[in-house]
């Protein structure tokens, strides 16, 4: 089967997420890197793209040039990944969808709920795949928890406790660091800092594993570093469509925590505990039994967990391969196969609605706010 042609916008040299996309997209021989506008600095971006093997005429100075260049080619790229700072996602994603390209957009998909709705409409009208990189949902053992919840193995889910709290923005001098600065600048990050940067990953996991929506929430936000315009610590209570009670703590000043994404799911007859820093294991407690550790690669796991596990039991299989799993499911969707677990524009929109609800709630003394996107109410 011919490889799909892949282009990337953002994710330049030294960026945080760029390497994970390159490792992920190229891991399974499904895509080849064909074009790129990788950096806000045109020359640096072109040089870096060529160093990765992109032909000189497809190493573009910026995304507009890439759009013009690729749309007129017979051998145009099939998929474009958008891995730039948040404030550029909407216009780039919309423009490429409208021009007939499949798009994988980084989270948060947009800066506003209205833009999120516009992307959902554009994707639906274009007939192209628009995925959002909620890559934690593609870890084999997260798929295992989802399959077991769907099979009723822990009964109705009563409660979820999720954290995405790290300490990497605890230093006040990070205003000097360009990779951190934009995350707290409303012009580049939007109305939310930590909640939009990390909290939405944990909320997506809650909806992904249960299959339920977040209906309403109540939030308390704080900017604990002096001078920071957006929140760096958020506590969110939420309620889901299946009646599940949810708690989320998301912080970027939590010194002592590294990556800090973990989730506990408590059902009527069983519970799970999973942490992204030990992604190969799920702690599983069946009512009346002992706590078991389920291990990626062991016999008896669900089909999806087995399909997305590449190396033998007990060997680490980390973040880039979770991103690779997003690309595997994307390639399947592009080929017209029903890959139901791929996070899409609808998920990106739901996240924006949660972020806006959380900001509104925090500004209104933690009042409960409807967290559903208007177009899905
Ligand atoms: P970063 O600041 O480390 O890197 C951004 C890169 O984009 C740089 O190479 C920069 O030169 C380039 N860039 C900026 N503007 C550009 C433009 N207009 N055209 C082309 N290139 C441009 O940021 P990052 O941490 O890599 O984050 C990028 C995006 O990825 C953000 O939206 C972020 O939220 C998301 N992200 C997602 C995950 C995840 O787990 N899914 C993890 C980290 C970051």
mmCIF file of C-alpha atoms and ligand atoms in Angstrom:
data_model
loop_
_atom_site.group_PDB
_atom_site.id
_atom_site.type_symbol
_atom_site.label_atom_id
_atom_site.label_comp_id
_atom_site.label_asym_id
_atom_site.label_seq_id
_atom_site.Cartn_x
_atom_site.Cartn_y
_atom_site.Cartn_z
ATOM 1 C CA UNK A 1 0.000 0.000 0.000
ATOM 2 C CA UNK A 2 1.378 3.449 -0.948
ATOM 3 C CA UNK A 3 2.322 5.611 1.983
ATOM 4 C CA UNK A 4 0.138 8.621 2.701
ATOM 5 C CA UNK A 5 1.863 11.967 2.206
ATOM 6 C CA UNK A 6 2.172 13.983 5.365
ATOM 7 C CA UNK A 7 2.911 17.640 6.001
ATOM 8 C CA UNK A 8 3.469 19.465 9.245
ATOM 9 C CA UNK A 9 2.957 23.053 10.354
ATOM 10 C CA UNK A 10 4.814 24.092 13.511
ATOM 11 C CA UNK A 11 6.692 21.548 15.577
ATOM 12 C CA UNK A 12 10.016 23.124 14.623
ATOM 13 C CA UNK A 13 13.407 22.346 16.061
ATOM 14 C CA UNK A 14 13.339 22.554 19.849
ATOM 15 C CA UNK A 15 9.539 22.549 20.066
ATOM 16 C CA UNK A 16 7.898 20.388 22.682
ATOM 17 C CA UNK A 17 5.436 18.364 20.605
ATOM 18 C CA UNK A 18 7.133 18.313 17.194
ATOM 19 C CA UNK A 19 9.334 15.239 17.827
ATOM 20 C CA UNK A 20 6.401 13.154 19.098
ATOM 21 C CA UNK A 21 4.513 13.845 15.845
ATOM 22 C CA UNK A 22 7.486 12.940 13.687
ATOM 23 C CA UNK A 23 8.171 9.738 15.625
ATOM 24 C CA UNK A 24 4.467 8.916 15.725
ATOM 25 C CA UNK A 25 3.594 9.636 12.094
ATOM 26 C CA UNK A 26 6.562 7.718 10.746
ATOM 27 C CA UNK A 27 6.486 4.778 13.182
ATOM 28 C CA UNK A 28 4.363 2.365 11.172
ATOM 29 C CA UNK A 29 5.322 3.114 7.573
ATOM 30 C CA UNK A 30 1.856 4.539 6.923
ATOM 31 C CA UNK A 31 2.988 8.138 6.264
ATOM 32 C CA UNK A 32 5.994 9.818 4.727
ATOM 33 C CA UNK A 33 7.028 13.364 5.587
ATOM 34 C CA UNK A 34 6.587 15.270 2.350
ATOM 35 C CA UNK A 35 6.052 18.929 3.215
ATOM 36 C CA UNK A 36 6.402 21.331 6.092
ATOM 37 C CA UNK A 37 6.192 24.888 7.370
ATOM 38 C CA UNK A 38 7.802 24.045 10.647
ATOM 39 C CA UNK A 39 8.801 27.267 12.308
ATOM 40 C CA UNK A 40 7.644 30.810 12.946
ATOM 41 C CA UNK A 41 11.049 31.792 11.557
ATOM 42 C CA UNK A 42 10.818 30.993 7.803
ATOM 43 C CA UNK A 43 14.476 30.235 7.142
ATOM 44 C CA UNK A 44 14.919 28.141 10.272
ATOM 45 C CA UNK A 45 11.772 26.212 9.350
ATOM 46 C CA UNK A 46 12.898 25.556 5.769
ATOM 47 C CA UNK A 47 16.363 24.456 6.839
ATOM 48 C CA UNK A 48 14.967 22.123 9.478
ATOM 49 C CA UNK A 49 12.421 20.592 7.059
ATOM 50 C CA UNK A 50 15.181 19.904 4.517
ATOM 51 C CA UNK A 51 17.353 18.361 7.227
ATOM 52 C CA UNK A 52 14.458 15.945 7.816
ATOM 53 C CA UNK A 53 14.410 14.959 4.154
ATOM 54 C CA UNK A 54 11.680 17.277 2.830
ATOM 55 C CA UNK A 55 12.387 18.397 -0.755
ATOM 56 C CA UNK A 56 13.516 22.007 -1.119
ATOM 57 C CA UNK A 57 10.364 23.070 -3.013
ATOM 58 C CA UNK A 58 8.140 21.612 -0.295
ATOM 59 C CA UNK A 59 10.025 23.119 2.640
ATOM 60 C CA UNK A 60 7.792 26.156 2.956
ATOM 61 C CA UNK A 61 8.409 29.504 4.616
ATOM 62 C CA UNK A 62 4.934 29.630 6.174
ATOM 63 C CA UNK A 63 1.591 27.806 6.161
ATOM 64 C CA UNK A 64 -0.011 30.093 3.576
ATOM 65 C CA UNK A 65 2.755 29.244 1.119
ATOM 66 C CA UNK A 66 2.323 25.558 1.952
ATOM 67 C CA UNK A 67 -1.422 25.744 1.305
ATOM 68 C CA UNK A 68 -0.887 27.408 -2.075
ATOM 69 C CA UNK A 69 1.990 25.119 -3.010
ATOM 70 C CA UNK A 70 0.289 21.864 -2.030
ATOM 71 C CA UNK A 71 -3.215 22.536 -3.318
ATOM 72 C CA UNK A 72 -2.009 22.788 -6.922
ATOM 73 C CA UNK A 73 0.082 19.633 -6.921
ATOM 74 C CA UNK A 74 -1.147 16.293 -8.253
ATOM 75 C CA UNK A 75 0.864 14.597 -5.508
ATOM 76 C CA UNK A 76 -0.372 16.905 -2.741
ATOM 77 C CA UNK A 77 -0.097 15.900 0.897
ATOM 78 C CA UNK A 78 -2.962 13.798 2.249
ATOM 79 C CA UNK A 79 -2.725 14.859 5.875
ATOM 80 C CA UNK A 80 -1.593 18.075 7.530
ATOM 81 C CA UNK A 81 -0.674 18.220 11.213
ATOM 82 C CA UNK A 82 -1.108 21.574 12.945
ATOM 83 C CA UNK A 83 1.339 21.832 15.860
ATOM 84 C CA UNK A 84 1.651 25.585 16.260
ATOM 85 C CA UNK A 85 0.637 27.693 19.301
ATOM 86 C CA UNK A 86 -3.089 27.740 20.034
ATOM 87 C CA UNK A 87 -4.037 31.084 18.475
ATOM 88 C CA UNK A 88 -3.183 29.835 14.971
ATOM 89 C CA UNK A 89 -5.027 26.473 15.059
ATOM 90 C CA UNK A 90 -8.403 27.760 13.873
ATOM 91 C CA UNK A 91 -7.365 29.585 10.722
ATOM 92 C CA UNK A 92 -4.854 26.942 9.633
ATOM 93 C CA UNK A 93 -7.180 23.988 10.289
ATOM 94 C CA UNK A 94 -10.136 25.671 8.577
ATOM 95 C CA UNK A 95 -8.093 26.699 5.536
ATOM 96 C CA UNK A 96 -6.658 23.210 4.979
ATOM 97 C CA UNK A 97 -10.005 21.452 5.501
ATOM 98 C CA UNK A 98 -11.642 23.806 3.008
ATOM 99 C CA UNK A 99 -8.888 23.072 0.508
ATOM 100 C CA UNK A 100 -9.631 19.334 0.830
ATOM 101 C CA UNK A 101 -6.844 18.117 3.117
ATOM 102 C CA UNK A 102 -7.283 15.836 6.114
ATOM 103 C CA UNK A 103 -6.104 17.585 9.301
ATOM 104 C CA UNK A 104 -4.754 16.511 12.670
ATOM 105 C CA UNK A 105 -4.914 19.571 14.916
ATOM 106 C CA UNK A 106 -3.180 19.937 18.246
ATOM 107 C CA UNK A 107 -5.255 20.696 21.287
ATOM 108 C CA UNK A 108 -6.886 23.020 22.148
ATOM 109 C CA UNK A 109 -8.415 22.931 18.685
ATOM 110 C CA UNK A 110 -9.529 26.581 18.785
ATOM 111 C CA UNK A 111 -9.522 29.652 21.009
ATOM 112 C CA UNK A 112 -13.332 29.956 21.296
ATOM 113 C CA UNK A 113 -16.463 27.791 21.279
ATOM 114 C CA UNK A 114 -17.730 29.575 18.154
ATOM 115 C CA UNK A 115 -14.535 28.725 16.303
ATOM 116 C CA UNK A 116 -14.874 25.125 17.495
ATOM 117 C CA UNK A 117 -18.386 24.941 16.075
ATOM 118 C CA UNK A 118 -17.110 26.426 12.821
ATOM 119 C CA UNK A 119 -14.434 23.727 12.551
ATOM 120 C CA UNK A 120 -17.016 20.990 13.185
ATOM 121 C CA UNK A 121 -19.231 22.434 10.432
ATOM 122 C CA UNK A 122 -16.277 22.858 8.054
ATOM 123 C CA UNK A 123 -15.052 19.310 8.653
ATOM 124 C CA UNK A 124 -18.518 17.876 8.124
ATOM 125 C CA UNK A 125 -19.016 19.887 4.906
ATOM 126 C CA UNK A 126 -15.577 18.975 3.560
ATOM 127 C CA UNK A 127 -15.985 15.258 4.145
ATOM 128 C CA UNK A 128 -12.366 15.251 5.311
ATOM 129 C CA UNK A 129 -11.099 13.806 8.575
ATOM 130 C CA UNK A 130 -10.432 16.381 11.260
ATOM 131 C CA UNK A 131 -8.793 14.759 14.266
ATOM 132 C CA UNK A 132 -7.518 16.341 17.478
ATOM 133 C CA UNK A 133 -4.425 15.026 19.204
ATOM 134 C CA UNK A 134 -5.881 13.719 22.466
ATOM 135 C CA UNK A 135 -3.081 11.188 22.411
ATOM 136 C CA UNK A 136 -3.535 9.857 25.946
ATOM 137 C CA UNK A 137 -6.718 8.195 24.715
ATOM 138 C CA UNK A 138 -4.519 6.083 22.430
ATOM 139 C CA UNK A 139 -2.461 4.369 25.124
ATOM 140 C CA UNK A 140 -3.262 0.640 24.987
ATOM 141 C CA UNK A 141 -4.273 0.471 28.650
ATOM 142 C CA UNK A 142 -6.595 3.466 28.334
ATOM 143 C CA UNK A 143 -8.304 1.602 25.487
ATOM 144 C CA UNK A 144 -8.457 -1.409 27.831
ATOM 145 C CA UNK A 145 -10.264 0.602 30.530
ATOM 146 C CA UNK A 146 -12.685 1.961 27.923
ATOM 147 C CA UNK A 147 -13.452 -1.544 26.636
ATOM 148 C CA UNK A 148 -14.019 -2.873 30.157
ATOM 149 C CA UNK A 149 -16.318 0.024 31.086
ATOM 150 C CA UNK A 150 -18.315 -0.560 27.871
ATOM 151 C CA UNK A 151 -18.544 -4.290 28.704
ATOM 152 C CA UNK A 152 -20.039 -3.422 32.093
ATOM 153 C CA UNK A 153 -17.119 -4.865 34.047
ATOM 154 C CA UNK A 154 -17.156 -2.122 36.684
ATOM 155 C CA UNK A 155 -20.882 -1.429 36.520
ATOM 156 C CA UNK A 156 -22.232 2.099 36.221
ATOM 157 C CA UNK A 157 -19.448 4.637 36.721
ATOM 158 C CA UNK A 158 -20.215 6.588 39.865
ATOM 159 C CA UNK A 159 -17.216 8.858 40.172
ATOM 160 C CA UNK A 160 -14.026 9.993 38.438
ATOM 161 C CA UNK A 161 -11.030 11.736 39.976
ATOM 162 C CA UNK A 162 -8.535 13.123 37.458
ATOM 163 C CA UNK A 163 -5.358 15.162 37.812
ATOM 164 C CA UNK A 164 -3.131 16.864 35.324
ATOM 165 C CA UNK A 165 -0.763 18.741 37.568
ATOM 166 C CA UNK A 166 2.931 19.389 37.024
ATOM 167 C CA UNK A 167 5.452 21.853 38.414
ATOM 168 C CA UNK A 168 7.167 23.020 35.248
ATOM 169 C CA UNK A 169 5.778 26.560 35.271
ATOM 170 C CA UNK A 170 6.409 27.171 38.951
ATOM 171 C CA UNK A 171 9.326 29.535 38.336
ATOM 172 C CA UNK A 172 8.243 33.167 38.080
ATOM 173 C CA UNK A 173 11.048 33.864 35.623
ATOM 174 C CA UNK A 174 9.394 31.733 32.971
ATOM 175 C CA UNK A 175 8.105 34.951 31.395
ATOM 176 C CA UNK A 176 11.518 34.995 29.733
ATOM 177 C CA UNK A 177 11.038 31.513 28.266
ATOM 178 C CA UNK A 178 9.296 31.732 24.856
ATOM 179 C CA UNK A 179 7.977 28.158 25.157
ATOM 180 C CA UNK A 180 6.176 28.983 28.396
ATOM 181 C CA UNK A 181 5.374 32.646 27.835
ATOM 182 C CA UNK A 182 2.678 32.132 25.187
ATOM 183 C CA UNK A 183 0.808 29.709 27.424
ATOM 184 C CA UNK A 184 -0.154 32.556 29.820
ATOM 185 C CA UNK A 185 -0.581 35.287 27.204
ATOM 186 C CA UNK A 186 -4.312 35.682 26.451
ATOM 187 C CA UNK A 187 -3.502 36.853 22.911
ATOM 188 C CA UNK A 188 -1.800 33.534 22.130
ATOM 189 C CA UNK A 189 -3.360 31.059 24.557
ATOM 190 C CA UNK A 190 -6.955 32.320 24.748
ATOM 191 C CA UNK A 191 -9.020 32.831 27.880
ATOM 192 C CA UNK A 192 -7.473 29.990 29.847
ATOM 193 C CA UNK A 193 -3.956 28.884 30.751
ATOM 194 C CA UNK A 194 -3.548 25.562 32.543
ATOM 195 C CA UNK A 195 -7.121 24.362 32.037
ATOM 196 C CA UNK A 196 -6.856 24.743 28.243
ATOM 197 C CA UNK A 197 -3.270 23.480 28.169
ATOM 198 C CA UNK A 198 -3.600 20.369 30.329
ATOM 199 C CA UNK A 199 -6.966 20.103 32.115
ATOM 200 C CA UNK A 200 -8.770 19.331 28.862
ATOM 201 C CA UNK A 201 -6.653 16.202 28.331
ATOM 202 C CA UNK A 202 -7.933 14.806 31.647
ATOM 203 C CA UNK A 203 -11.538 15.786 30.874
ATOM 204 C CA UNK A 204 -11.227 14.174 27.454
ATOM 205 C CA UNK A 205 -10.031 10.966 29.117
ATOM 206 C CA UNK A 206 -13.073 11.025 31.426
ATOM 207 C CA UNK A 207 -15.448 11.298 28.450
ATOM 208 C CA UNK A 208 -13.444 8.867 26.321
ATOM 209 C CA UNK A 209 -13.349 6.096 28.923
ATOM 210 C CA UNK A 210 -16.986 6.416 30.005
ATOM 211 C CA UNK A 211 -18.523 7.406 26.665
ATOM 212 C CA UNK A 212 -20.478 10.109 28.525
ATOM 213 C CA UNK A 213 -20.528 13.883 28.074
ATOM 214 C CA UNK A 214 -19.581 16.536 30.596
ATOM 215 C CA UNK A 215 -22.862 18.316 31.177
ATOM 216 C CA UNK A 216 -22.046 20.965 33.767
ATOM 217 C CA UNK A 217 -19.189 22.090 35.922
ATOM 218 C CA UNK A 218 -18.116 24.395 38.711
ATOM 219 C CA UNK A 219 -14.558 25.770 38.755
ATOM 220 C CA UNK A 220 -12.159 27.602 41.041
ATOM 221 C CA UNK A 221 -9.171 29.218 39.234
ATOM 222 C CA UNK A 222 -6.052 30.853 40.634
ATOM 223 C CA UNK A 223 -3.036 32.603 39.115
ATOM 224 C CA UNK A 224 -0.544 31.836 41.820
ATOM 225 C CA UNK A 225 2.546 33.328 40.107
ATOM 226 C CA UNK A 226 2.468 37.083 40.407
ATOM 227 C CA UNK A 227 1.820 38.889 37.136
ATOM 228 C CA UNK A 228 0.454 35.839 35.337
ATOM 229 C CA UNK A 229 -2.681 36.791 33.438
ATOM 230 C CA UNK A 230 -4.197 33.327 33.129
ATOM 231 C CA UNK A 231 -4.792 30.595 35.707
ATOM 232 C CA UNK A 232 -1.979 28.242 36.639
ATOM 233 C CA UNK A 233 -4.096 26.211 39.074
ATOM 234 C CA UNK A 234 -7.664 24.987 38.602
ATOM 235 C CA UNK A 235 -10.032 22.824 40.625
ATOM 236 C CA UNK A 236 -13.102 21.687 38.710
ATOM 237 C CA UNK A 237 -16.129 19.712 39.864
ATOM 238 C CA UNK A 238 -18.174 18.237 37.038
ATOM 239 C CA UNK A 239 -21.225 16.086 36.351
ATOM 240 C CA UNK A 240 -21.519 13.759 33.389
ATOM 241 C CA UNK A 241 -24.481 12.645 31.283
ATOM 242 C CA UNK A 242 -24.452 9.161 32.823
ATOM 243 C CA UNK A 243 -24.772 10.680 36.301
ATOM 244 C CA UNK A 244 -21.037 10.354 37.059
ATOM 245 C CA UNK A 245 -19.583 12.773 39.610
ATOM 246 C CA UNK A 246 -16.227 14.173 38.483
ATOM 247 C CA UNK A 247 -13.299 15.990 40.116
ATOM 248 C CA UNK A 248 -10.353 17.507 38.282
ATOM 249 C CA UNK A 249 -7.256 19.232 39.636
ATOM 250 C CA UNK A 250 -4.976 20.803 37.051
ATOM 251 C CA UNK A 251 -1.944 22.849 38.003
ATOM 252 C CA UNK A 252 1.369 23.937 36.503
ATOM 253 C CA UNK A 253 2.976 25.057 39.766
ATOM 254 C CA UNK A 254 2.852 21.660 41.503
ATOM 255 C CA UNK A 255 6.557 21.211 42.225
ATOM 256 C CA UNK A 256 7.269 17.551 42.924
ATOM 257 C CA UNK A 257 4.912 16.361 40.207
ATOM 258 C CA UNK A 258 6.436 15.741 36.786
ATOM 259 C CA UNK A 259 3.953 14.949 34.048
ATOM 260 C CA UNK A 260 1.163 14.472 36.533
ATOM 261 C CA UNK A 261 -1.713 13.064 34.443
ATOM 262 C CA UNK A 262 -3.651 10.335 36.202
ATOM 263 C CA UNK A 263 -7.227 9.168 36.431
ATOM 264 C CA UNK A 264 -9.287 6.997 38.757
ATOM 265 C CA UNK A 265 -12.628 5.558 37.684
ATOM 266 C CA UNK A 266 -14.945 4.263 40.408
ATOM 267 C CA UNK A 267 -17.843 2.050 39.285
ATOM 268 C CA UNK A 268 -20.529 0.168 41.183
ATOM 269 C CA UNK A 269 -18.662 -3.127 40.988
ATOM 270 C CA UNK A 270 -15.059 -2.163 40.265
ATOM 271 C CA UNK A 271 -12.531 0.596 39.875
ATOM 272 C CA UNK A 272 -9.454 1.567 37.848
ATOM 273 C CA UNK A 273 -6.357 3.658 38.466
ATOM 274 C CA UNK A 274 -4.056 4.691 35.580
ATOM 275 C CA UNK A 275 -1.206 7.200 35.395
ATOM 276 C CA UNK A 276 0.534 8.440 32.266
ATOM 277 C CA UNK A 277 3.917 8.054 33.965
ATOM 278 C CA UNK A 278 3.274 4.283 34.324
ATOM 279 C CA UNK A 279 1.155 3.831 31.205
ATOM 280 C CA UNK A 280 1.653 0.063 30.897
ATOM 281 C CA UNK A 281 -0.260 -0.739 34.066
ATOM 282 C CA UNK A 282 -3.852 -0.354 35.170
ATOM 283 C CA UNK A 283 -4.742 -1.026 38.771
ATOM 284 C CA UNK A 284 -8.068 -2.843 38.772
ATOM 285 C CA UNK A 285 -10.168 -3.619 41.816
ATOM 286 C CA UNK A 286 -13.236 -5.792 41.427
ATOM 287 C CA UNK A 287 -15.730 -5.502 44.252
ATOM 288 C CA UNK A 288 -15.041 -8.269 46.759
ATOM 289 C CA UNK A 289 -11.649 -9.126 45.226
ATOM 290 C CA UNK A 290 -8.063 -7.973 45.557
ATOM 291 C CA UNK A 291 -6.439 -5.141 43.621
ATOM 292 C CA UNK A 292 -4.887 -6.560 40.427
ATOM 293 C CA UNK A 293 -2.317 -4.983 38.144
ATOM 294 C CA UNK A 294 -3.259 -5.446 34.498
ATOM 295 C CA UNK A 295 -0.226 -5.158 32.252
ATOM 296 C CA UNK A 296 0.009 -4.044 28.641
ATOM 297 C CA UNK A 297 0.842 -7.033 26.469
ATOM 298 C CA UNK A 298 -0.581 -9.704 28.773
ATOM 299 C CA UNK A 299 -2.985 -12.354 27.519
ATOM 300 C CA UNK A 300 -6.696 -11.681 27.634
ATOM 301 C CA UNK A 301 -6.715 -7.954 27.022
ATOM 302 C CA UNK A 302 -9.278 -6.418 24.682
ATOM 303 C CA UNK A 303 -8.776 -6.245 20.916
ATOM 304 C CA UNK A 304 -7.978 -2.535 20.808
ATOM 305 C CA UNK A 305 -5.394 -2.738 23.610
ATOM 306 C CA UNK A 306 -3.693 -5.621 21.809
ATOM 307 C CA UNK A 307 -3.841 -3.943 18.392
ATOM 308 C CA UNK A 308 -2.157 -0.783 19.669
ATOM 309 C CA UNK A 309 0.562 -2.511 21.671
ATOM 310 C CA UNK A 310 3.765 -2.907 19.638
ATOM 311 C CA UNK A 311 6.454 -4.343 21.857
ATOM 312 C CA UNK A 312 6.478 -7.352 24.165
ATOM 313 C CA UNK A 313 5.073 -7.353 27.673
ATOM 314 C CA UNK A 314 6.928 -5.252 30.268
ATOM 315 C CA UNK A 315 8.890 -3.235 27.704
ATOM 316 C CA UNK A 316 8.166 0.480 27.996
ATOM 317 C CA UNK A 317 5.909 1.821 25.267
ATOM 318 C CA UNK A 318 5.569 5.515 25.767
ATOM 319 C CA UNK A 319 4.260 8.821 24.539
ATOM 320 C CA UNK A 320 5.508 8.810 20.912
ATOM 321 C CA UNK A 321 3.874 5.431 20.329
ATOM 322 C CA UNK A 322 0.617 6.716 21.819
ATOM 323 C CA UNK A 323 0.829 9.533 19.247
ATOM 324 C CA UNK A 324 1.658 6.853 16.648
ATOM 325 C CA UNK A 325 -1.595 5.130 17.591
ATOM 326 C CA UNK A 326 -3.472 8.330 16.736
ATOM 327 C CA UNK A 327 -1.802 8.225 13.294
ATOM 328 C CA UNK A 328 -2.691 4.530 12.871
ATOM 329 C CA UNK A 329 -6.344 5.273 13.587
ATOM 330 C CA UNK A 330 -6.190 8.348 11.361
ATOM 331 C CA UNK A 331 -4.837 6.329 8.434
ATOM 332 C CA UNK A 332 -7.677 3.844 8.959
ATOM 333 C CA UNK A 333 -10.240 6.656 8.984
ATOM 334 C CA UNK A 334 -8.708 8.217 5.846
ATOM 335 C CA UNK A 335 -9.026 4.793 4.181
ATOM 336 C CA UNK A 336 -12.731 4.875 5.059
ATOM 337 C CA UNK A 337 -12.594 2.303 7.845
ATOM 338 C CA UNK A 338 -14.713 3.019 10.864
ATOM 339 C CA UNK A 339 -12.175 3.829 13.538
ATOM 340 C CA UNK A 340 -14.572 4.949 16.235
ATOM 341 C CA UNK A 341 -11.979 5.760 18.868
ATOM 342 C CA UNK A 342 -10.214 8.550 16.982
ATOM 343 C CA UNK A 343 -10.613 11.920 18.785
ATOM 344 C CA UNK A 344 -12.253 14.319 16.349
ATOM 345 C CA UNK A 345 -13.285 17.944 15.900
ATOM 346 C CA UNK A 346 -16.401 17.189 17.980
ATOM 347 C CA UNK A 347 -14.104 16.324 20.916
ATOM 348 C CA UNK A 348 -12.085 19.480 20.280
ATOM 349 C CA UNK A 349 -15.299 21.498 20.419
ATOM 350 C CA UNK A 350 -16.451 19.808 23.646
ATOM 351 C CA UNK A 351 -13.140 20.751 25.253
ATOM 352 C CA UNK A 352 -13.561 24.401 24.301
ATOM 353 C CA UNK A 353 -17.068 24.399 25.756
ATOM 354 C CA UNK A 354 -15.634 22.981 29.009
ATOM 355 C CA UNK A 355 -12.891 25.612 29.089
ATOM 356 C CA UNK A 356 -15.365 28.458 28.560
ATOM 357 C CA UNK A 357 -17.730 27.020 31.149
ATOM 358 C CA UNK A 358 -14.858 26.749 33.649
ATOM 359 C CA UNK A 359 -13.764 30.349 33.067
ATOM 360 C CA UNK A 360 -17.362 31.584 33.400
ATOM 361 C CA UNK A 361 -17.822 29.578 36.584
ATOM 362 C CA UNK A 362 -14.535 30.752 38.124
ATOM 363 C CA UNK A 363 -15.503 34.371 37.399
ATOM 364 C CA UNK A 364 -18.907 33.803 38.994
ATOM 365 C CA UNK A 365 -17.863 32.407 42.372
ATOM 366 C CA UNK A 366 -17.732 28.766 41.173
ATOM 367 C CA UNK A 367 -21.365 28.767 40.018
ATOM 368 C CA UNK A 368 -22.487 25.632 38.136
ATOM 369 C CA UNK A 369 -22.414 26.270 34.383
ATOM 370 C CA UNK A 370 -23.695 24.253 31.414
ATOM 371 C CA UNK A 371 -20.552 22.771 29.809
ATOM 372 C CA UNK A 372 -22.098 21.427 26.600
ATOM 373 C CA UNK A 373 -21.388 23.131 23.259
ATOM 374 C CA UNK A 374 -24.491 25.081 22.148
ATOM 375 C CA UNK A 375 -24.705 23.071 18.905
ATOM 376 C CA UNK A 376 -24.969 19.792 20.876
ATOM 377 C CA UNK A 377 -27.558 20.932 23.436
HETATM 378 P P1 LIG B 1 6.441 25.211 21.378
HETATM 379 O O1 LIG B 1 6.376 26.659 21.723
HETATM 380 O O2 LIG B 1 7.422 24.307 22.046
HETATM 381 O O3 LIG B 1 6.704 25.056 19.783
HETATM 382 C C1 LIG B 1 5.886 25.725 18.829
HETATM 383 C C2 LIG B 1 6.499 25.521 17.450
HETATM 384 O O4 LIG B 1 5.628 26.094 16.467
HETATM 385 C C3 LIG B 1 7.851 26.224 17.278
HETATM 386 O O5 LIG B 1 8.691 25.412 16.479
HETATM 387 C C4 LIG B 1 7.502 27.509 16.525
HETATM 388 O O6 LIG B 1 8.565 28.035 15.762
HETATM 389 C C5 LIG B 1 6.394 27.007 15.638
HETATM 390 N N1 LIG B 1 5.471 28.054 15.167
HETATM 391 C C6 LIG B 1 4.911 29.055 15.887
HETATM 392 N N2 LIG B 1 4.091 29.786 15.108
HETATM 393 C C7 LIG B 1 4.134 29.214 13.871
HETATM 394 C C8 LIG B 1 3.502 29.509 12.637
HETATM 395 N N3 LIG B 1 2.659 30.530 12.510
HETATM 396 N N4 LIG B 1 3.787 28.740 11.555
HETATM 397 C C9 LIG B 1 4.659 27.687 11.654
HETATM 398 N N5 LIG B 1 5.279 27.363 12.820
HETATM 399 C C10 LIG B 1 5.010 28.107 13.907
HETATM 400 O O7 LIG B 1 4.972 24.677 21.553
HETATM 401 P P2 LIG B 1 4.521 23.161 21.809
HETATM 402 O O8 LIG B 1 4.607 22.877 23.249
HETATM 403 O O9 LIG B 1 5.171 22.260 20.844
HETATM 404 O O10 LIG B 1 2.959 23.311 21.502
HETATM 405 C C11 LIG B 1 2.438 23.423 20.198
HETATM 406 C C12 LIG B 1 0.977 22.985 20.237
HETATM 407 O O11 LIG B 1 0.931 21.621 20.630
HETATM 408 C C13 LIG B 1 0.151 23.766 21.261
HETATM 409 O O12 LIG B 1 -1.138 23.987 20.743
HETATM 410 C C14 LIG B 1 0.085 22.843 22.460
HETATM 411 O O13 LIG B 1 -1.082 23.024 23.234
HETATM 412 C C15 LIG B 1 0.108 21.480 21.789
HETATM 413 N N6 LIG B 1 0.680 20.405 22.636
HETATM 414 C C16 LIG B 1 -0.011 19.245 22.727
HETATM 415 C C17 LIG B 1 0.463 18.197 23.496
HETATM 416 C C18 LIG B 1 -0.315 16.906 23.565
HETATM 417 O O14 LIG B 1 -0.103 16.109 24.455
HETATM 418 N N7 LIG B 1 -1.237 16.658 22.655
HETATM 419 C C19 LIG B 1 1.657 18.338 24.203
HETATM 420 C C20 LIG B 1 2.372 19.554 24.068
HETATM 421 C C21 LIG B 1 1.869 20.579 23.283
#
